[in-house]
Tab-separated table of C-alpha atoms in Angstrom:
chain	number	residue	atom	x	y	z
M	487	UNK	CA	44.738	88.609	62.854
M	488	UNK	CA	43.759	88.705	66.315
M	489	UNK	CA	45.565	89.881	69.088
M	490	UNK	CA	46.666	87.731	72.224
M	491	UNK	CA	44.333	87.511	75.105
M	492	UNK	CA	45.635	88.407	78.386
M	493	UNK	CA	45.510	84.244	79.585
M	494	UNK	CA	47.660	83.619	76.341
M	495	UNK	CA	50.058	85.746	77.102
M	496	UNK	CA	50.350	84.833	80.964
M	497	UNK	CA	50.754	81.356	79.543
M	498	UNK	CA	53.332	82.374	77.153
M	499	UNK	CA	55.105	84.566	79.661
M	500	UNK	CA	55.284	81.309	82.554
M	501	UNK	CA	56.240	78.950	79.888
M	502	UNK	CA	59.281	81.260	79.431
M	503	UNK	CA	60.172	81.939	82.719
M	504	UNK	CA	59.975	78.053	83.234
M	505	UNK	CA	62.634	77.462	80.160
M	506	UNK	CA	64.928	79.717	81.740
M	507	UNK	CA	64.965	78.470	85.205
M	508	UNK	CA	65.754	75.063	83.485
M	509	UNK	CA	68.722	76.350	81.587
M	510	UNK	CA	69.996	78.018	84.649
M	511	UNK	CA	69.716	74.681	86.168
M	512	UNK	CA	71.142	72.626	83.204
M	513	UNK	CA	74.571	74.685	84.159
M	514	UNK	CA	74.694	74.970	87.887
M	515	UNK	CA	77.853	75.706	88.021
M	516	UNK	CA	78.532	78.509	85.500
M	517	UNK	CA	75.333	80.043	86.799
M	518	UNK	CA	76.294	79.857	90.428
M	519	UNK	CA	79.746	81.178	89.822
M	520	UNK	CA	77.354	84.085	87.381
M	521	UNK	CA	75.265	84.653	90.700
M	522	UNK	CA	78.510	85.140	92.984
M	523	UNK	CA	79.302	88.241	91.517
M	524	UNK	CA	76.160	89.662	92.170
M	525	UNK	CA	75.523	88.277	95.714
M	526	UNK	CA	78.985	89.925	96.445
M	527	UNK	CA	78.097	92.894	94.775
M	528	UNK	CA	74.470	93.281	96.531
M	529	UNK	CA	75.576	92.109	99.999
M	530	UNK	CA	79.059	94.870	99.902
M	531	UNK	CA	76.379	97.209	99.148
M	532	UNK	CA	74.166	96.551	102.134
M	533	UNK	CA	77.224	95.795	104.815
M	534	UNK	CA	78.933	99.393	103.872
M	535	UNK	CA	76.029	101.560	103.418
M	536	UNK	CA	74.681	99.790	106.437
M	537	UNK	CA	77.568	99.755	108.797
M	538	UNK	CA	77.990	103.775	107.167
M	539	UNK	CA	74.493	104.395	108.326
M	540	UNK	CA	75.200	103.265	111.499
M	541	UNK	CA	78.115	105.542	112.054
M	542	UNK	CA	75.878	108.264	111.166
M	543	UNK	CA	73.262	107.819	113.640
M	544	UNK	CA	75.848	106.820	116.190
M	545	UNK	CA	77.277	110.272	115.673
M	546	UNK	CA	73.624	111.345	116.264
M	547	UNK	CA	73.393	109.923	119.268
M	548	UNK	CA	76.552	110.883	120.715
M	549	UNK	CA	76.241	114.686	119.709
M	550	UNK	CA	72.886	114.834	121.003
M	551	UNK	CA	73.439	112.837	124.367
M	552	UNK	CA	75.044	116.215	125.581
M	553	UNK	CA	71.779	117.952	124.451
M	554	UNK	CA	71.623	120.727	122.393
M	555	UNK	CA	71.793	124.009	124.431
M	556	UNK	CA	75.239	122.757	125.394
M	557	UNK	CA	78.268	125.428	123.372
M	558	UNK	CA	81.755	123.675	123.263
M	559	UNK	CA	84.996	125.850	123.510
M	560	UNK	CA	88.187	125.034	122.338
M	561	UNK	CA	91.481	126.594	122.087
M	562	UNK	CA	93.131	124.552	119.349
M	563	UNK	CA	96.762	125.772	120.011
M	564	UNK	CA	99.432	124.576	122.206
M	565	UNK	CA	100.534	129.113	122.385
M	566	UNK	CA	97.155	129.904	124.087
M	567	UNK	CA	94.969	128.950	127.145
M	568	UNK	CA	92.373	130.400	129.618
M	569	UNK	CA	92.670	130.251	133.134
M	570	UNK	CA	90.780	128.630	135.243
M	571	UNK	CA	89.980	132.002	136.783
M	572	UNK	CA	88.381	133.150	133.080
M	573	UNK	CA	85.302	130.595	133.626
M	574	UNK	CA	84.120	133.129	135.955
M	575	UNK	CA	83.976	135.452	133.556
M	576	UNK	CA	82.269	133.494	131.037
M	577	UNK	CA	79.838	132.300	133.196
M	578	UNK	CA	78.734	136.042	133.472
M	579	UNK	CA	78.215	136.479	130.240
M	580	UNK	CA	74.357	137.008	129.423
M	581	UNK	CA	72.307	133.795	128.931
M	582	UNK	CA	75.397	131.164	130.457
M	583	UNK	CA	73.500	128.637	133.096
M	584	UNK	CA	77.035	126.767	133.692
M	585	UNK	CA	80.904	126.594	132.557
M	586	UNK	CA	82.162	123.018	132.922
M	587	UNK	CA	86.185	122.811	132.249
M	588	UNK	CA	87.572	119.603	130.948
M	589	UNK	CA	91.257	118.535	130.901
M	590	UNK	CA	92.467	115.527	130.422
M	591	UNK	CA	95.459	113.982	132.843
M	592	UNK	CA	97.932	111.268	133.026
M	593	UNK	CA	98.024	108.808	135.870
M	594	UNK	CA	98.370	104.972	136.923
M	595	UNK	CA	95.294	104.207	138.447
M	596	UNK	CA	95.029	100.954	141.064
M	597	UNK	CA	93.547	99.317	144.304
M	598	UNK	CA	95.897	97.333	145.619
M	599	UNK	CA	96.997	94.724	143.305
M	600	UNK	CA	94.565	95.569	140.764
M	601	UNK	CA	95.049	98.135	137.902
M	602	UNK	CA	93.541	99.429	135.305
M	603	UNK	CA	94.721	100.829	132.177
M	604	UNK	CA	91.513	101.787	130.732
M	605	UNK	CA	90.877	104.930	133.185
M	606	UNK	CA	90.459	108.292	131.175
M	607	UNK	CA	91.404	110.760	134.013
M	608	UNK	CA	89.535	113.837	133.831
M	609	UNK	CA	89.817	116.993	136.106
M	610	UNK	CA	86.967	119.307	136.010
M	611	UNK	CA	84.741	120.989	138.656
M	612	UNK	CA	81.400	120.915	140.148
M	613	UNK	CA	78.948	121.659	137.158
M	614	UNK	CA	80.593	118.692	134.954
M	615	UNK	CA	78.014	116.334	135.514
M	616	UNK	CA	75.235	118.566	134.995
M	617	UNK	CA	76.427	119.741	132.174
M	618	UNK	CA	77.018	116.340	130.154
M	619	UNK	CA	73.859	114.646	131.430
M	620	UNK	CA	75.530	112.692	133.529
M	621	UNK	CA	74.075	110.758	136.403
M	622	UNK	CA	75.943	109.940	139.852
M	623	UNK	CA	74.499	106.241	140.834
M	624	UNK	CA	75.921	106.390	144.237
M	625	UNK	CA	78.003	109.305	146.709
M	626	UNK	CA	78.144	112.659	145.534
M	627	UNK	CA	79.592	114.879	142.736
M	628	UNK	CA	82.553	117.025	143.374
M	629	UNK	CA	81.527	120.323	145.346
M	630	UNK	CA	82.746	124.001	145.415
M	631	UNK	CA	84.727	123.107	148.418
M	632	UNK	CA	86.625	120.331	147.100
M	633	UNK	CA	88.131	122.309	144.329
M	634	UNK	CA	89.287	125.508	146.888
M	635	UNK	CA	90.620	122.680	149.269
M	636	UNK	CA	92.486	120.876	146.214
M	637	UNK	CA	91.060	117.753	147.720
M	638	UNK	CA	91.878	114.461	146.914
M	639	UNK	CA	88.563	112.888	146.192
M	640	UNK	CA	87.519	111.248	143.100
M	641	UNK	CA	84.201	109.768	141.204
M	642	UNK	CA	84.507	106.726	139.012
M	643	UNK	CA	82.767	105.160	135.518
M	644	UNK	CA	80.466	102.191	136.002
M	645	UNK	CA	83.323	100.212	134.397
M	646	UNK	CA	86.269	101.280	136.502
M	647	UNK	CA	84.355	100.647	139.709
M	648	UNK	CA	83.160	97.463	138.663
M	649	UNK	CA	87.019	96.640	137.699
M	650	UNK	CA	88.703	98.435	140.997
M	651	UNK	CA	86.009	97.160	143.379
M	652	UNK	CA	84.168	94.052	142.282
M	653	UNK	CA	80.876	93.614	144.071
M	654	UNK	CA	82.284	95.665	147.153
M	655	UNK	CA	80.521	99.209	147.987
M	656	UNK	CA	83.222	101.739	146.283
M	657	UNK	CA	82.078	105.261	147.808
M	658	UNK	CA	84.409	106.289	151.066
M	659	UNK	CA	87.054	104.051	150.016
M	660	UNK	CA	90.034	105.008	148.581
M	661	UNK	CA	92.206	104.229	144.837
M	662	UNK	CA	95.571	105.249	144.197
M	663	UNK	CA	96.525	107.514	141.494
M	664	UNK	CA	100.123	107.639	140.902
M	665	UNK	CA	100.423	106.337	143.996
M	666	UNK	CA	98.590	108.870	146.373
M	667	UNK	CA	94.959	107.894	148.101
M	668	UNK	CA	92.552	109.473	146.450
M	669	UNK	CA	89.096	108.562	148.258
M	670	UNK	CA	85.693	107.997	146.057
M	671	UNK	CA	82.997	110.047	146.857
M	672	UNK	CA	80.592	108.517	144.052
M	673	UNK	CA	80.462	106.193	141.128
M	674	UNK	CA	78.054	107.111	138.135
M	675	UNK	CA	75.570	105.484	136.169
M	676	UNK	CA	76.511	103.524	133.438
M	677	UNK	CA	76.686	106.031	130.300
M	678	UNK	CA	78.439	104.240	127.918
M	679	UNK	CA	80.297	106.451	125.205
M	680	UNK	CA	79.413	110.083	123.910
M	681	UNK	CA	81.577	112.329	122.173
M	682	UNK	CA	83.891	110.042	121.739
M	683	UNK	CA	84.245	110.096	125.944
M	684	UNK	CA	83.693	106.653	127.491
M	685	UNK	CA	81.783	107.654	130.510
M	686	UNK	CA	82.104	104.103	131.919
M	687	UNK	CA	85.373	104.738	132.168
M	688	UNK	CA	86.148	107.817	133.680
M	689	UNK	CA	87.498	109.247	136.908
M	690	UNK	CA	86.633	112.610	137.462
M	691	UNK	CA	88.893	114.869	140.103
M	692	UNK	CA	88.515	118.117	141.026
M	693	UNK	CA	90.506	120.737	138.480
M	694	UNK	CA	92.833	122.318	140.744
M	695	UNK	CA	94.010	118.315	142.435
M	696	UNK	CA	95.529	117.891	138.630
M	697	UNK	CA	98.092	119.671	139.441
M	698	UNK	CA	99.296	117.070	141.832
M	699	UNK	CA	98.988	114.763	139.149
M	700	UNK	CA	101.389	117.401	137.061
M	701	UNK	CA	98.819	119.104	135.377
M	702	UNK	CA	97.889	123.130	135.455
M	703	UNK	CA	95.527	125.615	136.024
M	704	UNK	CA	95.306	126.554	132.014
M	705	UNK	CA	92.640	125.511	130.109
M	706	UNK	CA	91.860	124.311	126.469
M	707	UNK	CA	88.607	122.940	126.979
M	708	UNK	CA	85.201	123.421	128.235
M	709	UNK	CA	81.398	123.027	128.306
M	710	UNK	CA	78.984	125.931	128.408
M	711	UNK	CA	75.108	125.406	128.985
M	712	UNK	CA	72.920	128.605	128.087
M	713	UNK	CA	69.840	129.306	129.998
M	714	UNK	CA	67.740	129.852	127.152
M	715	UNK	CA	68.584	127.458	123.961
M	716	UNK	CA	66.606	129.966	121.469
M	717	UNK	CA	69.486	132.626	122.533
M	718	UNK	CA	72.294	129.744	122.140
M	719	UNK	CA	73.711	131.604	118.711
M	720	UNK	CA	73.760	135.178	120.536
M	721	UNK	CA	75.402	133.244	123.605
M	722	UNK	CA	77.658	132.056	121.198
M	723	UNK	CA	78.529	135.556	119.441
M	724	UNK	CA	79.377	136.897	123.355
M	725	UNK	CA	81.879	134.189	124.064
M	726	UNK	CA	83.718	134.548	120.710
M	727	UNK	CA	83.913	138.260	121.131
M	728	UNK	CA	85.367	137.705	124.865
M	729	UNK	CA	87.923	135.175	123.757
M	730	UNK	CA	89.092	137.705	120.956
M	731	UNK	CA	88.411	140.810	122.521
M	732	UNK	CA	89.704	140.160	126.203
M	733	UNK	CA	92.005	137.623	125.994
M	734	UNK	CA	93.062	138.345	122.472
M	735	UNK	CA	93.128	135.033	121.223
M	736	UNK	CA	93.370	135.318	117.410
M	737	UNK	CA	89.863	133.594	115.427
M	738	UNK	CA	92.283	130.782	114.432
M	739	UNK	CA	93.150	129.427	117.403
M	740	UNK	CA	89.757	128.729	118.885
M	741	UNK	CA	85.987	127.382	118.644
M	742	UNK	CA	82.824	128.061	120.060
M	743	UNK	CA	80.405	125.287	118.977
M	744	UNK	CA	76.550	124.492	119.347
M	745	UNK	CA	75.595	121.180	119.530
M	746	UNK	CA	73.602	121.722	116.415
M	747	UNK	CA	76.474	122.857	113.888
M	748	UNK	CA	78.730	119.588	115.309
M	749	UNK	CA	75.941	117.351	114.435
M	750	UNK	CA	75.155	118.644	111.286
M	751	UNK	CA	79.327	118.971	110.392
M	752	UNK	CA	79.594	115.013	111.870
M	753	UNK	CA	76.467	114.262	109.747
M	754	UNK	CA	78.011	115.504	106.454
M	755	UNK	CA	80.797	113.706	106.851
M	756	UNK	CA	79.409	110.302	107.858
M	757	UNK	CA	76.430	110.816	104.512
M	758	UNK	CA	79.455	111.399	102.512
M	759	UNK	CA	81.702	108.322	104.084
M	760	UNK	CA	78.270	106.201	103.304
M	761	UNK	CA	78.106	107.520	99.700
M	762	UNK	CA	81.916	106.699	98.932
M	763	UNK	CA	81.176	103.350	100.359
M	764	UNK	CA	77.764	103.151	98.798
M	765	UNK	CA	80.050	104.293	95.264
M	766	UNK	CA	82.681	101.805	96.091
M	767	UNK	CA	80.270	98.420	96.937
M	768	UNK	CA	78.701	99.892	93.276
M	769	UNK	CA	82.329	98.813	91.420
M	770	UNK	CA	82.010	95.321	92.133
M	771	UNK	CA	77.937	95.066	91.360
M	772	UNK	CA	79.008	96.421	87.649
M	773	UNK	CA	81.803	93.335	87.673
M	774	UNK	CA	78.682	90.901	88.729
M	775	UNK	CA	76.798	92.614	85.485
M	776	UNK	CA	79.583	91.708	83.228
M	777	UNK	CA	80.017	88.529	84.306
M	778	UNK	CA	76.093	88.085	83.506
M	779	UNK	CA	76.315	89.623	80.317
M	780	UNK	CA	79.916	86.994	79.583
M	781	UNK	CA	77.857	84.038	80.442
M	782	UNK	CA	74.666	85.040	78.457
M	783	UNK	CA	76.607	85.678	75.617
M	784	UNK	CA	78.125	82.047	76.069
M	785	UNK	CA	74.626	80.388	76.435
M	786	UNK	CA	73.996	82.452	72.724
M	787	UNK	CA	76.485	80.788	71.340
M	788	UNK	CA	76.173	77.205	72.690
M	789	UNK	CA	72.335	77.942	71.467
M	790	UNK	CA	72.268	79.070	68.476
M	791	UNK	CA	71.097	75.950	66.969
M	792	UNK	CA	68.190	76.019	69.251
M	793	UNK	CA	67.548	79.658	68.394
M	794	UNK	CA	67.433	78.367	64.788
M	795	UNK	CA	64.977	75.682	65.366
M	796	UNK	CA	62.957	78.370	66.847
M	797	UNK	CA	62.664	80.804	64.422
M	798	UNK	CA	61.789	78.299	61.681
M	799	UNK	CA	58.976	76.830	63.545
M	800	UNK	CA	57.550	80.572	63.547
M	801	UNK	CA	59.113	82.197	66.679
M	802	UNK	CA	59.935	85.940	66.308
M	803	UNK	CA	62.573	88.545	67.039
M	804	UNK	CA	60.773	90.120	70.311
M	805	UNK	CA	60.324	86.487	71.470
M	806	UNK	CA	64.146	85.168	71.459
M	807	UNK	CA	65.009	88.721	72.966
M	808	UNK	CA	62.499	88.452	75.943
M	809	UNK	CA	63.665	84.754	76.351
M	810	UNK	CA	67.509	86.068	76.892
M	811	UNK	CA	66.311	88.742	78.903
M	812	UNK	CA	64.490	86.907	81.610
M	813	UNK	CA	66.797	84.585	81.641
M	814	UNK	CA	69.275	87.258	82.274
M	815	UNK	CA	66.579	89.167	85.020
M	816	UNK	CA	66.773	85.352	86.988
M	817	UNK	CA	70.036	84.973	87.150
M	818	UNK	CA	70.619	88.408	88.442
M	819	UNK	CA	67.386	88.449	90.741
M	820	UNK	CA	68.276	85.153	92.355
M	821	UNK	CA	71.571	86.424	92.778
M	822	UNK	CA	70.002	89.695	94.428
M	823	UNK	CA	67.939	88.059	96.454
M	824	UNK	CA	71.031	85.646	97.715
M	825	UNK	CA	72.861	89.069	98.229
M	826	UNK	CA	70.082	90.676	100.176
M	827	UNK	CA	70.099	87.995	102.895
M	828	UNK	CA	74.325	87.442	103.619
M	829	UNK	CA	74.556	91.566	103.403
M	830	UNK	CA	72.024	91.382	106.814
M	831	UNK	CA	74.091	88.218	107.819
M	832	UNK	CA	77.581	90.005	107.559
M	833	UNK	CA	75.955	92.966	108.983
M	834	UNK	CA	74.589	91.720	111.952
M	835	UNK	CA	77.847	89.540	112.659
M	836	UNK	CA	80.086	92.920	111.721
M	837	UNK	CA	78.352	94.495	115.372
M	838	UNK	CA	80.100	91.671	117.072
M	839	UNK	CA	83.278	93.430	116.423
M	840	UNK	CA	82.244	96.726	117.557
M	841	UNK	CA	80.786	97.984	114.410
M	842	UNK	CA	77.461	99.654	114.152
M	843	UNK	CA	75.472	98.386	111.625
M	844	UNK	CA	71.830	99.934	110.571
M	845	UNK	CA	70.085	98.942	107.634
M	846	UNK	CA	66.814	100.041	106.071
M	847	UNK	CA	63.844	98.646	103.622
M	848	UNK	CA	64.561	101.002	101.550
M	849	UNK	CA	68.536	100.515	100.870
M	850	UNK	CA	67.436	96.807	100.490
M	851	UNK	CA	64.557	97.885	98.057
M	852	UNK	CA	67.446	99.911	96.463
M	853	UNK	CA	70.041	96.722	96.609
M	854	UNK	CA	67.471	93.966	95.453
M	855	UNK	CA	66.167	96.399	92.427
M	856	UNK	CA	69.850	97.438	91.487
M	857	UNK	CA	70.548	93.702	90.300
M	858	UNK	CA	67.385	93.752	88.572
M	859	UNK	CA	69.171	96.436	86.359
M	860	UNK	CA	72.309	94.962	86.084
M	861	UNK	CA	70.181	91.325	84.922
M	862	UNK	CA	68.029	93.972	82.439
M	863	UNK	CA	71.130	96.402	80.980
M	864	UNK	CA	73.815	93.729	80.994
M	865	UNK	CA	71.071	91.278	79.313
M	866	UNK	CA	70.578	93.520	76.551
M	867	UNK	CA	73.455	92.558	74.043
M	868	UNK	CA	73.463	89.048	74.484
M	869	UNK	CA	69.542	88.696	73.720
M	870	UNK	CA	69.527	91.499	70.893
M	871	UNK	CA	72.868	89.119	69.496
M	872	UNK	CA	70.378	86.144	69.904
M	873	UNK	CA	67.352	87.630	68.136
M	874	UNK	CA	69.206	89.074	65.249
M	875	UNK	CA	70.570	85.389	64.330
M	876	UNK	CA	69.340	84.232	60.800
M	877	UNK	CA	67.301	80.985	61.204
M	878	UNK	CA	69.177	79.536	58.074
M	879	UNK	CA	72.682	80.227	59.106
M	880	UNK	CA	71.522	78.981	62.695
M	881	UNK	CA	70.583	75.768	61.393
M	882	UNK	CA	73.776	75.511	60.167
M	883	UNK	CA	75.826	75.259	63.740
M	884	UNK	CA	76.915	72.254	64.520
């Protein structure tokens, strides 16, 4: 007995392929509502591992905007505070460029008849801007003399000068914040959002002018920039042991982070959002296998005449199993394929609403070969059901 060439069984292979394509077609609707499962399945899979992807290397991006020889403090109690006159102190400690304090404040910001209520009012001093990356597009920044004067000058976001002015030439005009003049001494360049600060937004005021907008001189919040980044962890070390030691903050009321520890914290938690979403678009691609494997084991049944017929002309076991199975690895691959392209659809549309959505070859590799599986596990019963048929009891089905 010889064996098959390679042509015969090419031939043989096609001519199956070509019988199950016309069964799929023979039932358009059962196999369409077969495929839906699947193309929800895939396409959830993409939009939620793809918008979680995005949220990842948006967190990137944002973290790393600031740049990474920047340390963070924060006192994460309402019971303590540094003073404004502490910075000094910290920016004596060994290998600190720059202390930048940050405190946010309340106030109704307008220009005559136009307000805004998208304003994040923050009052800081002169090395803010250089410490956040931040770029003045026209005026000035805030100098050492407008904090000892308490002066009421001000620098606004892209956004709220665009909003406040229109087209005119903000710098040496003047805004009202709860009612008092405050004149603009520069607007900055368009930033957009980092750290979950809108910098398009902002107006920046000198620290000690907050307290005519009721604020303090306490502070709960600030920017350091070392000198030398390769010393950032000793830098680090120096602060902590100041806050403790010297001010005798307790260890659990305050933190001193690098750049590098927030991304990688932000990065765990956005790889293990995308996993649980990755998990959860998973559920509903095992629902699309079942309903392959329901409606395969329905086309058994409604064939098992046909199988019958089959087997008595001389067709064997491993032949009526392969022809369930790629019948089975169709349906599910069209249905992938269908899935692959509204999961980049949805995707792209979800960024329309503010979403960030990133996708990759490989998740779609990953998506597209997935219901390849699902068409080869959940195909498995119904065409081992259909080969196992006796030919005689077969013929026997009405």
């Amino acid at each position: 007995m010889f064996a098959p060439t390679r042509e015969e069984i090419s031939v043989k292979i096609f001519g199956i392929i070509k019988v199950a394509f016309k069964n799929i077609a023979s039932n358009k609707l059962r196999s369409a509502l077969t495929m839906l499962g699947l193309i929800i399945g895939i396409s959830s899979v993409i939009v939620l591992v793809g918008i979680g992807s995005g949220s990842t290397s948006q967190v990137q991006s944002s973290v790393q905007s600031l740049g990474t020889d920047i340390l963070t403090v924060s006192i994460n109690s309402s019971d303590y505070s540094l003073d404004y006159s502490n910075m000094s102190d910290i920016s004596k400690i060994d290998n600190v460029a720059s202390v930048a304090p940050y405190k946010n404040v309340s106030a109704t910001v307008n220009r005559g008849t136009t307000t805004t209520s998208s304003a994040s009012i923050i009052a800081t001093n002169n090395n803010y801007l250089d410490v956040t990356n931040t770029k003045i597009s026209t005026g000035r920044e805030i100098s050492i003399v407008d904090i000892e004067n308490n002066s009421k000058v001000c620098i606004l976001g892209a956004n709220i000068a665009s909003t406040l002015f229109n087209l005119a030439e903000p710098v040496g005009q003047t805004i009202k914040l709860n009612g008092d003049n405050y004149t603009v001494i520069g607007v900055l360049e368009a930033k957009g959002t980092a750290m979950g600060t809108n910098y398009d937004n902002l107006v920046l005021i000198p620290f000690t002018t907050g307290e005519y907008l009721g604020s303090d001189s306490t502070v709960r919040s600030l920017y350091v920039r070392v000198a030398n980044e390769d010393n950032i962890n000793m830098t680090q070390t120096l602060i902590e042991n100041y806050i403790r030691s010297t001010l005798q903050i307790s260890s659990d009321y305050y933190s001193v982070s690098t750049q590098s520890s927030m991304l990688s914290a932000m990065s765990n938690i956005s790889n293990t959002l995308t996993l649980l979403l990755g998990g959860i678009a998973g559920i509903s691609l095992v629902v699309g296998g079942i309903g392959v494997m329901n409606v395969m084991l329905v086309s058994v049944t409604e064939r098992t005449r046909e199988i019958g017929i089959r087997k008595s002309l001389g067709a064997k076991r491993i032949d009526i199993l392969i022809q369930f199975l790629i019948e089975a690895l169709v349906l599910s691959l069209l249905g992938g394929a269908l899935g692959v392209i509204i999961g980049i659809i949805l995707g792209n549309v979800s960024e329309k609403f503010g979403l960030s959505f990133v996708y990759t070859h490989t998740i779609i590799l990953i998506a597209f070969l997935s219901s390849a599986c699902i068409g080869l596990i959940f195909g498995i019963l119904p065409a081992y059901r259909a080969s196992k048929l006796n030919p005689i009891d077969a013929l026997k089905q009405e």
